[in-house]
PDB file of C-alpha atoms and ligand atoms in Angstrom:
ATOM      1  CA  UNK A   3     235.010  88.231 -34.527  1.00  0.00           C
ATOM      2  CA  UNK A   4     235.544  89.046 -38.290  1.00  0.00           C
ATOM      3  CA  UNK A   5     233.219  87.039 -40.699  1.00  0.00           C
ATOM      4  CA  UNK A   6     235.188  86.041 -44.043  1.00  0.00           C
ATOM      5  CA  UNK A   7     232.704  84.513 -46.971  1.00  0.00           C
ATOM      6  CA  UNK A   8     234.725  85.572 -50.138  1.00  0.00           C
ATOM      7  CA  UNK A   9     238.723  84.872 -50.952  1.00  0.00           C
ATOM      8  CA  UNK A  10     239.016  88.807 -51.162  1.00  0.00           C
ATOM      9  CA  UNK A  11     237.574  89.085 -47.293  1.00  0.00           C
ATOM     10  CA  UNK A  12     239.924  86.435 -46.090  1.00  0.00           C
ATOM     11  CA  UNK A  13     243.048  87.755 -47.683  1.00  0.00           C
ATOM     12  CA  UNK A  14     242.484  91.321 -46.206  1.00  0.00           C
ATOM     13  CA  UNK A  15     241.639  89.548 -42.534  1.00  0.00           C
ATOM     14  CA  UNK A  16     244.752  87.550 -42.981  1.00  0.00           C
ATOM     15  CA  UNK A  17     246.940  90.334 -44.280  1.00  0.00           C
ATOM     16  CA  UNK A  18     245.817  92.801 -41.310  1.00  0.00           C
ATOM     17  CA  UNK A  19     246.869  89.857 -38.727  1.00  0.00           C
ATOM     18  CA  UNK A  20     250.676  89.867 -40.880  1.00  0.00           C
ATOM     19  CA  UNK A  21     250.411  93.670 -40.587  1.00  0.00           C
ATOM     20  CA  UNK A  22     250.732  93.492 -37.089  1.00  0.00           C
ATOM     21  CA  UNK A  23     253.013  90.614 -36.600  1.00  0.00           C
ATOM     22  CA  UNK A  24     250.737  88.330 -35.220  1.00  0.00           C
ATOM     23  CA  UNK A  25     250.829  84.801 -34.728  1.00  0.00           C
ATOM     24  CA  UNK A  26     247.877  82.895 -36.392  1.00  0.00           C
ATOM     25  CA  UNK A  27     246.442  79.707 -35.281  1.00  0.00           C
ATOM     26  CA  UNK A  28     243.869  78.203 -37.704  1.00  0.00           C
ATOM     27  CA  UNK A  29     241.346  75.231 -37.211  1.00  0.00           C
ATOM     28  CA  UNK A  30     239.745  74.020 -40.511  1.00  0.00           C
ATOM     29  CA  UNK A  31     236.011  72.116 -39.425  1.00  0.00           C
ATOM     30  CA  UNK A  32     232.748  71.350 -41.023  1.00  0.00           C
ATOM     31  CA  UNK A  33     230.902  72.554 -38.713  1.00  0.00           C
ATOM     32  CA  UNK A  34     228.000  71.514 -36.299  1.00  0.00           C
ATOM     33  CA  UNK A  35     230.693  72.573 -33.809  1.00  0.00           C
ATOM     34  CA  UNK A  36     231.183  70.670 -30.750  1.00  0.00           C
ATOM     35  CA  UNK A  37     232.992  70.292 -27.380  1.00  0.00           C
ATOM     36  CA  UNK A  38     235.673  68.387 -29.514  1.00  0.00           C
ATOM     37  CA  UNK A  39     236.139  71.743 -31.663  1.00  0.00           C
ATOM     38  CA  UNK A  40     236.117  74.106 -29.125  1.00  0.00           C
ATOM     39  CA  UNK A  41     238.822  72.293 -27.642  1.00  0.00           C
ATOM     40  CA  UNK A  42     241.217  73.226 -30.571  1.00  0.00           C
ATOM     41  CA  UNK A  43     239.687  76.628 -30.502  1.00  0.00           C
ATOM     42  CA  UNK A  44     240.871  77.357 -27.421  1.00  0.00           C
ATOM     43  CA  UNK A  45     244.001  75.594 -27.119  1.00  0.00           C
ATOM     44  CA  UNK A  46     245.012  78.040 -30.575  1.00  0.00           C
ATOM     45  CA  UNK A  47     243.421  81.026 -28.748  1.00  0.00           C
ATOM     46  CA  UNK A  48     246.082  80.075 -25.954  1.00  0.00           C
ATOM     47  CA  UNK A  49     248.659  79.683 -28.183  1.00  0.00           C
ATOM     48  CA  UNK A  50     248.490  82.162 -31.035  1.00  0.00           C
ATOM     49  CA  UNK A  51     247.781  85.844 -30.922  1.00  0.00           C
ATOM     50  CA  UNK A  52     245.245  85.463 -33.444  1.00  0.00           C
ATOM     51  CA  UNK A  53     243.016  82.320 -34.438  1.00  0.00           C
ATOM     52  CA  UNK A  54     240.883  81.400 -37.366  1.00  0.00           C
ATOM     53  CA  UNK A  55     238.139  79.056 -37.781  1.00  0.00           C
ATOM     54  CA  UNK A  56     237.059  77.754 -41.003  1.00  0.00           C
ATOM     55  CA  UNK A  57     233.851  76.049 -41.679  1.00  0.00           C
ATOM     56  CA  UNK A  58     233.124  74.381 -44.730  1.00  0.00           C
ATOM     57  CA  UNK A  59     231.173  71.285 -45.774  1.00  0.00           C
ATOM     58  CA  UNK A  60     233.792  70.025 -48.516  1.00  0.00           C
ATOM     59  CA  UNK A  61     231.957  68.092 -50.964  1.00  0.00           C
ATOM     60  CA  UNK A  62     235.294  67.134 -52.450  1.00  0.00           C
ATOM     61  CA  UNK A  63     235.386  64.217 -49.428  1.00  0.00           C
ATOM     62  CA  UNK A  64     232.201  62.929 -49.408  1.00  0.00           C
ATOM     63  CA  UNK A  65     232.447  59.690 -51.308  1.00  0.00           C
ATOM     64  CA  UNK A  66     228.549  58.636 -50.223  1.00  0.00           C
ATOM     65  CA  UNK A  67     226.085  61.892 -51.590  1.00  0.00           C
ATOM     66  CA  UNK A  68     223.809  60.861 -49.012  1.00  0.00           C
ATOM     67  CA  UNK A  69     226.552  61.524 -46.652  1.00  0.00           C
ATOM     68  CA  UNK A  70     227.066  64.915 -47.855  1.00  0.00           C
ATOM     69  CA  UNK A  71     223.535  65.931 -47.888  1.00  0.00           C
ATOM     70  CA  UNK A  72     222.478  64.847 -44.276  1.00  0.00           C
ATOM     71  CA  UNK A  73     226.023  66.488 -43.044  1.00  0.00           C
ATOM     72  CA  UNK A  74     224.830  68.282 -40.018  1.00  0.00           C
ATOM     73  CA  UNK A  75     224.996  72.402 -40.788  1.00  0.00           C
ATOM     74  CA  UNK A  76     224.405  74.348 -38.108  1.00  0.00           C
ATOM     75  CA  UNK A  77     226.477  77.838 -39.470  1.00  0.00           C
ATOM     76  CA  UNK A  78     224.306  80.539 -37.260  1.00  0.00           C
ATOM     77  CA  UNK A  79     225.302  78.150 -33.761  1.00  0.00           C
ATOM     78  CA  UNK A  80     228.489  77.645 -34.719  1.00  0.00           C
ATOM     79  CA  UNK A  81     229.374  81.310 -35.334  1.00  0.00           C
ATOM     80  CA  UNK A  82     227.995  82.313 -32.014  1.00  0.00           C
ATOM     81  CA  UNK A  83     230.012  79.508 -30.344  1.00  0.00           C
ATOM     82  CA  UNK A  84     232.860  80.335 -31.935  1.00  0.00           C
ATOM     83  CA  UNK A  85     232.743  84.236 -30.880  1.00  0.00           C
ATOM     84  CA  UNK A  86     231.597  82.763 -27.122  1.00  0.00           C
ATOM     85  CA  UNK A  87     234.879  81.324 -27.293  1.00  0.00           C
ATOM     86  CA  UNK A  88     236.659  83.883 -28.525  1.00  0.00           C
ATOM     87  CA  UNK A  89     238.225  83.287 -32.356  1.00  0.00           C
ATOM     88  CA  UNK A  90     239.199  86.089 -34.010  1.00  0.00           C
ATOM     89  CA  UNK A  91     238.142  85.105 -37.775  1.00  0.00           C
ATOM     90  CA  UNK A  92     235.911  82.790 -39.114  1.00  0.00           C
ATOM     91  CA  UNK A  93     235.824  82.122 -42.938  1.00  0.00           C
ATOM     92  CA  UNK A  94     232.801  80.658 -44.286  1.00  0.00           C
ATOM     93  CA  UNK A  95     233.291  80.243 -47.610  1.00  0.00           C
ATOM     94  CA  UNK A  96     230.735  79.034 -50.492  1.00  0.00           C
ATOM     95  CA  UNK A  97     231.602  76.111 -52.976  1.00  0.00           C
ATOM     96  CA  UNK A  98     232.082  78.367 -55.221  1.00  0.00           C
ATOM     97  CA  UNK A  99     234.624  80.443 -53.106  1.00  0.00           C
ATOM     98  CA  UNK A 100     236.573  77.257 -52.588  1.00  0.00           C
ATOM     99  CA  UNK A 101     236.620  75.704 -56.083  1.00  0.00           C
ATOM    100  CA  UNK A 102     236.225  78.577 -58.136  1.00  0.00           C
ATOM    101  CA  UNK A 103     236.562  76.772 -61.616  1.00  0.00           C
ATOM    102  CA  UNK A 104     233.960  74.200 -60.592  1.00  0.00           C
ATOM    103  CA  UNK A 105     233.703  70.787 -58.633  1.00  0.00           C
ATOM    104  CA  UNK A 106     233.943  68.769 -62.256  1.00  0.00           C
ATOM    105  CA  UNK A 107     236.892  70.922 -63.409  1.00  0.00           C
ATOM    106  CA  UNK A 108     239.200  70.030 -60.231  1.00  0.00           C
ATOM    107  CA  UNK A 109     243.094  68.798 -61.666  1.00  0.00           C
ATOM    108  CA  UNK A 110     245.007  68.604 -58.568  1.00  0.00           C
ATOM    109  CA  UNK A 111     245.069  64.907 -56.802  1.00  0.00           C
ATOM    110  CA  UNK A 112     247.030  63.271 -54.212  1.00  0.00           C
ATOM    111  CA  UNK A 113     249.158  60.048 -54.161  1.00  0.00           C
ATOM    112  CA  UNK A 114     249.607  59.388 -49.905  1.00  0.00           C
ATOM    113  CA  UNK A 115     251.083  55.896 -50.537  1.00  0.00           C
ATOM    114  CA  UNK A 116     250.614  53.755 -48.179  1.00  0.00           C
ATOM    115  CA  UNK A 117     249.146  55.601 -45.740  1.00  0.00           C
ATOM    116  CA  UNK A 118     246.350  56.554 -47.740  1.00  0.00           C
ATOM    117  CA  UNK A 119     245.810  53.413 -49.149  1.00  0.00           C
ATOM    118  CA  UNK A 120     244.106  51.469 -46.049  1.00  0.00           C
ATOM    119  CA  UNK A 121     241.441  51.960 -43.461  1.00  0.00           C
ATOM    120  CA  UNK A 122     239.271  55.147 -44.215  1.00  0.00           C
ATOM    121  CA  UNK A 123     241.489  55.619 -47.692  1.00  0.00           C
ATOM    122  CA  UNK A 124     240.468  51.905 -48.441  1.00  0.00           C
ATOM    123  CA  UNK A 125     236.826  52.446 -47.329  1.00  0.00           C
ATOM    124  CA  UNK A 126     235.782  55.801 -48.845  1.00  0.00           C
ATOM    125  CA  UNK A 127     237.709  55.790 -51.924  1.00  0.00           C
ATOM    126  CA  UNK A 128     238.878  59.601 -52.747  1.00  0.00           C
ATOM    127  CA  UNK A 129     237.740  60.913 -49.421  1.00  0.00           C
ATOM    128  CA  UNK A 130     241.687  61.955 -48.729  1.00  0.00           C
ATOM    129  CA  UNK A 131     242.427  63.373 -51.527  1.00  0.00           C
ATOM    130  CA  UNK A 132     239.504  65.744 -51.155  1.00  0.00           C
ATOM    131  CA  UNK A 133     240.619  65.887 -47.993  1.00  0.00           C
ATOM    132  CA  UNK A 134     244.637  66.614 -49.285  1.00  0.00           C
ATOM    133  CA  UNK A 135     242.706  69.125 -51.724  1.00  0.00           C
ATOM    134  CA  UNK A 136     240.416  71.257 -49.476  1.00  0.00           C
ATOM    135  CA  UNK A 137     243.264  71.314 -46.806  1.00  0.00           C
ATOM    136  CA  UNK A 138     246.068  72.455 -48.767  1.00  0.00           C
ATOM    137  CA  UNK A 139     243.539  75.544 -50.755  1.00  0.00           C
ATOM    138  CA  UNK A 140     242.634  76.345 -46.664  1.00  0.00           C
ATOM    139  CA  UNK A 141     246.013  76.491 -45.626  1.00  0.00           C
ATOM    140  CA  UNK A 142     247.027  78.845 -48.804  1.00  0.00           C
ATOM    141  CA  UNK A 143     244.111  81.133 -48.046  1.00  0.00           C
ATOM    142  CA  UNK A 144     244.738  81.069 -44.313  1.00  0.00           C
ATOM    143  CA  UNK A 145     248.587  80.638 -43.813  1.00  0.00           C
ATOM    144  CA  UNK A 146     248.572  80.139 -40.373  1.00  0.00           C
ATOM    145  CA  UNK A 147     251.550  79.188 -38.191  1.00  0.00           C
ATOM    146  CA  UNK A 148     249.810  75.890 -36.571  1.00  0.00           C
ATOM    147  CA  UNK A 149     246.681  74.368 -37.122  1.00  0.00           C
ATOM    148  CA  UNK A 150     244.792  72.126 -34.815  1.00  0.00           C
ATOM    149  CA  UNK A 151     243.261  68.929 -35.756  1.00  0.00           C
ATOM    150  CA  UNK A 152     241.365  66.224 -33.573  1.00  0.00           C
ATOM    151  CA  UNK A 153     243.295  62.965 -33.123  1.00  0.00           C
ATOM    152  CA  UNK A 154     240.003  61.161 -33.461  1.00  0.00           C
ATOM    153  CA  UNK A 155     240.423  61.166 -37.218  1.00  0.00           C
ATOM    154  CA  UNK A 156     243.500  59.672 -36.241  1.00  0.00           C
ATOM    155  CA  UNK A 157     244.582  58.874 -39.949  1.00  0.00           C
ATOM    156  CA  UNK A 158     243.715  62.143 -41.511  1.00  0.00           C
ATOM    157  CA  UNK A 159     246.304  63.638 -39.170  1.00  0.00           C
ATOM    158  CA  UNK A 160     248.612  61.654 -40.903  1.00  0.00           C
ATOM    159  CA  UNK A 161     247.182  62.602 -44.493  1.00  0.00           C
ATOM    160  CA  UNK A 162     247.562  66.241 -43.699  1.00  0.00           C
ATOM    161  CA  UNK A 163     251.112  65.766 -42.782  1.00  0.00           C
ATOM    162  CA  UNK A 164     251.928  63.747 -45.437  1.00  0.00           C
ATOM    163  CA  UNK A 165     250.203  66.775 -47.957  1.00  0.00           C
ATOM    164  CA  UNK A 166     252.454  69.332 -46.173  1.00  0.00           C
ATOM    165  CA  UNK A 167     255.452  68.060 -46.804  1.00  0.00           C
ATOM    166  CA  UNK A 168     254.734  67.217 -50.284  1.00  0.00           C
ATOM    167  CA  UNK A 169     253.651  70.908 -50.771  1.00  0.00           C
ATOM    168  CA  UNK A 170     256.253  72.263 -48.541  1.00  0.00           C
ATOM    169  CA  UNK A 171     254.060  74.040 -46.650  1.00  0.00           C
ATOM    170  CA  UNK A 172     255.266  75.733 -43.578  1.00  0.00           C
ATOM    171  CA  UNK A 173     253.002  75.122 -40.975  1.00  0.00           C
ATOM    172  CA  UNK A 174     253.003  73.369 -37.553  1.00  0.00           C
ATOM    173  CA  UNK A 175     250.320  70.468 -37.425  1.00  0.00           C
ATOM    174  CA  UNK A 176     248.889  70.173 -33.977  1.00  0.00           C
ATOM    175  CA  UNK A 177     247.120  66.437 -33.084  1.00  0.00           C
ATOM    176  CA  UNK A 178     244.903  66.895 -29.805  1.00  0.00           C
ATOM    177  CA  UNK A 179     243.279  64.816 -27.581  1.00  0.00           C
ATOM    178  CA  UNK A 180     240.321  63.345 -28.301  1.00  0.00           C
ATOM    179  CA  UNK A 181     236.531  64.428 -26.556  1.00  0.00           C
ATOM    180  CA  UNK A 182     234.939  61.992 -25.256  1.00  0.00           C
ATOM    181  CA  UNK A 183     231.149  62.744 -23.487  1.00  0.00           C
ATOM    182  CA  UNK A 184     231.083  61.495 -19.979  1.00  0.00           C
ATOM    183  CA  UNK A 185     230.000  57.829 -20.926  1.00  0.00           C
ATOM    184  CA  UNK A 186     232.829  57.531 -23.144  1.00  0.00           C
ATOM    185  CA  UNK A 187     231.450  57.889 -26.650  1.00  0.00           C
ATOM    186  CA  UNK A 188     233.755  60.266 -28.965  1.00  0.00           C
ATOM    187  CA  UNK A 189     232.651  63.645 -29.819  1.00  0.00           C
ATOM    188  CA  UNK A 190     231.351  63.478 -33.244  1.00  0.00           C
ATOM    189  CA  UNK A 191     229.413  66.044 -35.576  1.00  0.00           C
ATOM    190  CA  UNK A 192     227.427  62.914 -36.686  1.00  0.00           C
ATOM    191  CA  UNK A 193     226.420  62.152 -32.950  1.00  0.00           C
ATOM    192  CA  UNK A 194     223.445  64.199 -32.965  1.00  0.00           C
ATOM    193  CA  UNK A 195     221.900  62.237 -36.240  1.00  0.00           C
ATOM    194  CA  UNK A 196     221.950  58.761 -33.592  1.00  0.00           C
ATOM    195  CA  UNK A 197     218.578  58.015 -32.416  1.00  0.00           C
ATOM    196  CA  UNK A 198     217.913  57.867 -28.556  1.00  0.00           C
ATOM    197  CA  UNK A 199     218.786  53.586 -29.163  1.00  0.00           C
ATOM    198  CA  UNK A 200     221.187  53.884 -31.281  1.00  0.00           C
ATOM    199  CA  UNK A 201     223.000  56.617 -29.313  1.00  0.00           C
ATOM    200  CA  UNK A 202     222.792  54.424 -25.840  1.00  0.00           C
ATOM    201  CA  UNK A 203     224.213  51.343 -27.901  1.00  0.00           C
ATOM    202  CA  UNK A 204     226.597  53.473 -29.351  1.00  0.00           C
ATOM    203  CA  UNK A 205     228.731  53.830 -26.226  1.00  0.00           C
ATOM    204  CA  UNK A 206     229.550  50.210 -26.739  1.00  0.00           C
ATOM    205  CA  UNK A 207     232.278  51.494 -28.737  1.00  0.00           C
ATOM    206  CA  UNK A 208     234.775  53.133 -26.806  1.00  0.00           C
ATOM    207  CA  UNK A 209     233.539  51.257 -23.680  1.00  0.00           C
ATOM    208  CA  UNK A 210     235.134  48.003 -25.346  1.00  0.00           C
ATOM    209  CA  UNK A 211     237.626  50.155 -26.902  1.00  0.00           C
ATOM    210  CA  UNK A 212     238.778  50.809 -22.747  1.00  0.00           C
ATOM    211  CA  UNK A 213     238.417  47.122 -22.200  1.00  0.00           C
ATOM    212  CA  UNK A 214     240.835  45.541 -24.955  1.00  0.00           C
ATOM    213  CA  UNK A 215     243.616  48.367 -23.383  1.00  0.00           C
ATOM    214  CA  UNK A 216     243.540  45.755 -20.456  1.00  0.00           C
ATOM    215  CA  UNK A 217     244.018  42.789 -22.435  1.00  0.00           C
ATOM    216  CA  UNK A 218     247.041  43.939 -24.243  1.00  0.00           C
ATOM    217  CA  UNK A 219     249.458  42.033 -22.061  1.00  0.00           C
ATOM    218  CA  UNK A 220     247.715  39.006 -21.761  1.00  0.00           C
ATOM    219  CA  UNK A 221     246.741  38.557 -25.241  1.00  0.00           C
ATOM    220  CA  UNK A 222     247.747  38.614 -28.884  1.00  0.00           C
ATOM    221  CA  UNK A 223     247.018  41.194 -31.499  1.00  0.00           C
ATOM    222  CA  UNK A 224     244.664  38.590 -33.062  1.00  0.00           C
ATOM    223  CA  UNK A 225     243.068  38.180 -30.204  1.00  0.00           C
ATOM    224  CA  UNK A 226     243.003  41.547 -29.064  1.00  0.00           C
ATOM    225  CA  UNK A 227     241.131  42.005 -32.950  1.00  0.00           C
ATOM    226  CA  UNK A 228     238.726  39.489 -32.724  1.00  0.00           C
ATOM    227  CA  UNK A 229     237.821  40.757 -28.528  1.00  0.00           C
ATOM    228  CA  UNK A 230     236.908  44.322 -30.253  1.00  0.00           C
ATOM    229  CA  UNK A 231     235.003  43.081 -33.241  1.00  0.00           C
ATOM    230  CA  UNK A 232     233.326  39.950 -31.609  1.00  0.00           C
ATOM    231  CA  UNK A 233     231.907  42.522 -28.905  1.00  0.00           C
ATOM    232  CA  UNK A 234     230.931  45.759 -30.798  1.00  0.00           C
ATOM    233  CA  UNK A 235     229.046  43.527 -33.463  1.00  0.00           C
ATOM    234  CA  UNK A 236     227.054  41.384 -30.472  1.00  0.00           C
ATOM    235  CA  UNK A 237     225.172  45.296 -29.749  1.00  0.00           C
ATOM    236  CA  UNK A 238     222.401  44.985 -31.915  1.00  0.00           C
ATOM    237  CA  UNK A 239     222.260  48.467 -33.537  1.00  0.00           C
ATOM    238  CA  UNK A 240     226.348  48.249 -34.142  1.00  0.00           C
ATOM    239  CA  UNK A 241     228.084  46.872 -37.124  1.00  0.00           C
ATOM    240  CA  UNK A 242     231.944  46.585 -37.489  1.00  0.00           C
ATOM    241  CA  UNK A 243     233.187  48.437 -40.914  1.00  0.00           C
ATOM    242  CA  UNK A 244     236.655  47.603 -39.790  1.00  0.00           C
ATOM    243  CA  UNK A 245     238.919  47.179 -36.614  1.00  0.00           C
ATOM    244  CA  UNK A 246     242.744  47.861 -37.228  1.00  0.00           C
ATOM    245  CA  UNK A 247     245.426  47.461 -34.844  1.00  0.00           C
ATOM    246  CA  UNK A 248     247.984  49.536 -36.921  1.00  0.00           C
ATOM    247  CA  UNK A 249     251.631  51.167 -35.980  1.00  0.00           C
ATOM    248  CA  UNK A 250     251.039  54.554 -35.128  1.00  0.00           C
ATOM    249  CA  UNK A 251     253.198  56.268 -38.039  1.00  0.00           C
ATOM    250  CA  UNK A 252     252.569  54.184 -41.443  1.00  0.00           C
ATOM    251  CA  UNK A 253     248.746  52.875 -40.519  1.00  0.00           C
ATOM    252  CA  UNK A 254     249.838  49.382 -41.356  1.00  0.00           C
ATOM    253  CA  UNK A 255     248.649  46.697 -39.585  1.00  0.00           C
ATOM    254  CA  UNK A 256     250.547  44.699 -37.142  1.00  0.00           C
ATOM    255  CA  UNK A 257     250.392  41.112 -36.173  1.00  0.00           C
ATOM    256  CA  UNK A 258     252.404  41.357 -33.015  1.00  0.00           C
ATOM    257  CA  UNK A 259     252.746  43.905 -30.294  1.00  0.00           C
ATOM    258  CA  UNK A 260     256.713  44.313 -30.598  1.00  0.00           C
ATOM    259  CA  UNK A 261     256.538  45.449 -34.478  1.00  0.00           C
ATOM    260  CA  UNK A 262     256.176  49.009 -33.771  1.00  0.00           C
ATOM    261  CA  UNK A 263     256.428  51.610 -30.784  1.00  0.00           C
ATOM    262  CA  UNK A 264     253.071  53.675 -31.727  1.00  0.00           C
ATOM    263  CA  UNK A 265     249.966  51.354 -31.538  1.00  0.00           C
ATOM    264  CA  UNK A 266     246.811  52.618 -32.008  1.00  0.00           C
ATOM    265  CA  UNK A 267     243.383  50.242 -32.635  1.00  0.00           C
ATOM    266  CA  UNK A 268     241.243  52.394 -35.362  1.00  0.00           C
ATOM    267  CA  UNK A 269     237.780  51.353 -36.014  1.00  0.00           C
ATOM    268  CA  UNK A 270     234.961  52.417 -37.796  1.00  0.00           C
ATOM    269  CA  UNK A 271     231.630  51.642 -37.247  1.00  0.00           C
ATOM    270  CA  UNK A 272     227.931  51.898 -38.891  1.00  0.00           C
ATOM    271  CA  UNK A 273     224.957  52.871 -36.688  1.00  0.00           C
ATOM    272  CA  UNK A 274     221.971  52.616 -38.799  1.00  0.00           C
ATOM    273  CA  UNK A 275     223.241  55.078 -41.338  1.00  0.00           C
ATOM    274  CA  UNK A 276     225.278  57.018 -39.140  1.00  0.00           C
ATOM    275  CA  UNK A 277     229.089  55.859 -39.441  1.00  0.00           C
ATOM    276  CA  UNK A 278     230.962  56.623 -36.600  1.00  0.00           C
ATOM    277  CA  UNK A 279     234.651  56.306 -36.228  1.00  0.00           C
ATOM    278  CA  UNK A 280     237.208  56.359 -33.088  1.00  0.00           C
ATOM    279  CA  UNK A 281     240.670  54.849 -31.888  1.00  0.00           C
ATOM    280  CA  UNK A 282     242.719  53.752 -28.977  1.00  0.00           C
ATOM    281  CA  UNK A 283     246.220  53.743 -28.211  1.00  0.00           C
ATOM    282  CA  UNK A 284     247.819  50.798 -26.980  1.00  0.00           C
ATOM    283  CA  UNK A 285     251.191  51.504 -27.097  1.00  0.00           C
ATOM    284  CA  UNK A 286     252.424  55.348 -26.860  1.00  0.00           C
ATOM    285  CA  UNK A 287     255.558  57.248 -28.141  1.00  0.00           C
TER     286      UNK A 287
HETATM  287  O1  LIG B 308     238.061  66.820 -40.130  1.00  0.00           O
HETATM  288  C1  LIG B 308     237.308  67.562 -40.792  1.00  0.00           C
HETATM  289  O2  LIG B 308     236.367  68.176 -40.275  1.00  0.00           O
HETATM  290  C2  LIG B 308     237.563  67.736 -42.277  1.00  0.00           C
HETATM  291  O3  LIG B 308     238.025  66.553 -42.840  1.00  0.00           O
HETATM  292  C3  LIG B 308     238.512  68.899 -42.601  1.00  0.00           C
HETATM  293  C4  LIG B 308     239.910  68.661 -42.050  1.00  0.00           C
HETATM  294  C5  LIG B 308     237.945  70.197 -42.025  1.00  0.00           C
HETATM  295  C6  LIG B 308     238.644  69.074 -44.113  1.00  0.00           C
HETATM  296  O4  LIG B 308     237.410  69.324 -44.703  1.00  0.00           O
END
């Protein structure tokens, strides 16, 4: 596996890969790899004749600095998992690699509409268009012909979409499945900062998640919102940030079932200081 840190490494890595006419599959992460990365690792190392890993804590997206500073980094693990698993390139870049004329001196932004404009956009105000940012400089540096995402930031997916074709970038975005461990709770970078409490309580979330899937034809939307947020805020250690039953493709919220053929049920919660986020679909195109 070739290690990239600066833009000159990456471009000669990249270039040798067009040299030979290979297909390139790239997964952008910030690291503390897990079980949910891997996952797109190796379903691009299936795929592509080459694929590239990039790990970089973007400060661009972290609206909370306390966020940003207890971001699990684990670089030296996550390079040896990532050459266990068999990537071809990983680029590592600095800050300074990334944003080259300085954090403060940034002049690109992002208007996402609509989409951006609720849940996690409404939450952590300028988190996507950090996100828009750091993805679109990624996907310049590391052209790839897919790249692989994890559906359990189910509305970034839609963010990174909605920055393509704004840029008119050509590239093939690739949602996959959700990881789950084997009680149910979603693979998460932020898992391992959960206390041994707050991790067993944590489960709650998906668990009730799985149980308001069964009460979709018996019950209302409402009702179906107030089941989820009613039983994830009786765990002690679990708070509700916000439960949205939204239509799949604009992340607006629906009041009845009928409204729109995607449903998912996106919710984000706070565990101590840990905030945790993962969604459900009800209804599926
Ligand atoms: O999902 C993430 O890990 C990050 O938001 C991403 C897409 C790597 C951009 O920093």
């Amino acid at each position: 596996m070739i290690i990239c840190k600066t833009r000159e490494e990456i471009a000669k890595a990249i270039a040798d890969v067009r040299k030979e006419h290979k297909t390139l599959g790239f997964i952008p992460t910030m690291g503390a790899l897990h079980k949910g990365h891997i996952s797109l690792v190796s379903k691009s190392i299936n795929e592509n004749d080459c694929t590239a890993v990039s790990i970089f804590v973007n400060p661009t997206q972290f609206n909370n600095k306390n966020d940003l500073l207890t971001y699990p980094r684990t670089v030296d693990a996550d390079l040896a998992l990532l050459e266990q698993t068999g990537a071809d390139i990983a680029f590592v870049p600095t800050v300074e690699a990334m944003y080259p004329e300085g954090l403060e001196n940034i002049t690109e932004s992002y208007d996402f509409g609509a989409i951006g404009a609720v849940m996690e956009g409404a939450a952590r105000p300028g988190h996507f268009n950090g996100v828009g940012i750091v993805v679109h400089r990624l996907f310049e540096l590391v052209p790839a012909d897919r790249a692989y995402f994890g559906m359990k930031d189910f509305q970034q997916i839609a963010i990174i979409r909605e920055m393509v074709r704004q840029r008119n970038i050509d590239i093939e975005i690739i949602p996959c499945p959700i990881v789950r461990e084997e009680d149910g709770l979603a693979l998460s970078s932020r898992n391992t900062r959960l206390n041994d409490e707050q991790r067993k309580q944590a489960v709650q979330i998906s668990q009730t998640l799985f149980k308001a899937v069964d009460l979709v034809q018996s019950s209302s939307v409402a009702e179906v919102k107030e089941f989820v947020e009613n039983t994830v805020n009786s765990v002690p250690l679990l708070e509700v940030e916000y439960f949205e039953i939204v239509n799949g493709f604009t992340m607006q919220s629906i009041s009845s079932w009928d409204e729109a053929e995607w449903v998912v049920g996106c919710i984000t919660v706070n565990v101590g200081d840990v905030r945790l986020i993962d969604n459900i679909a009800f209804k599926n195109i």
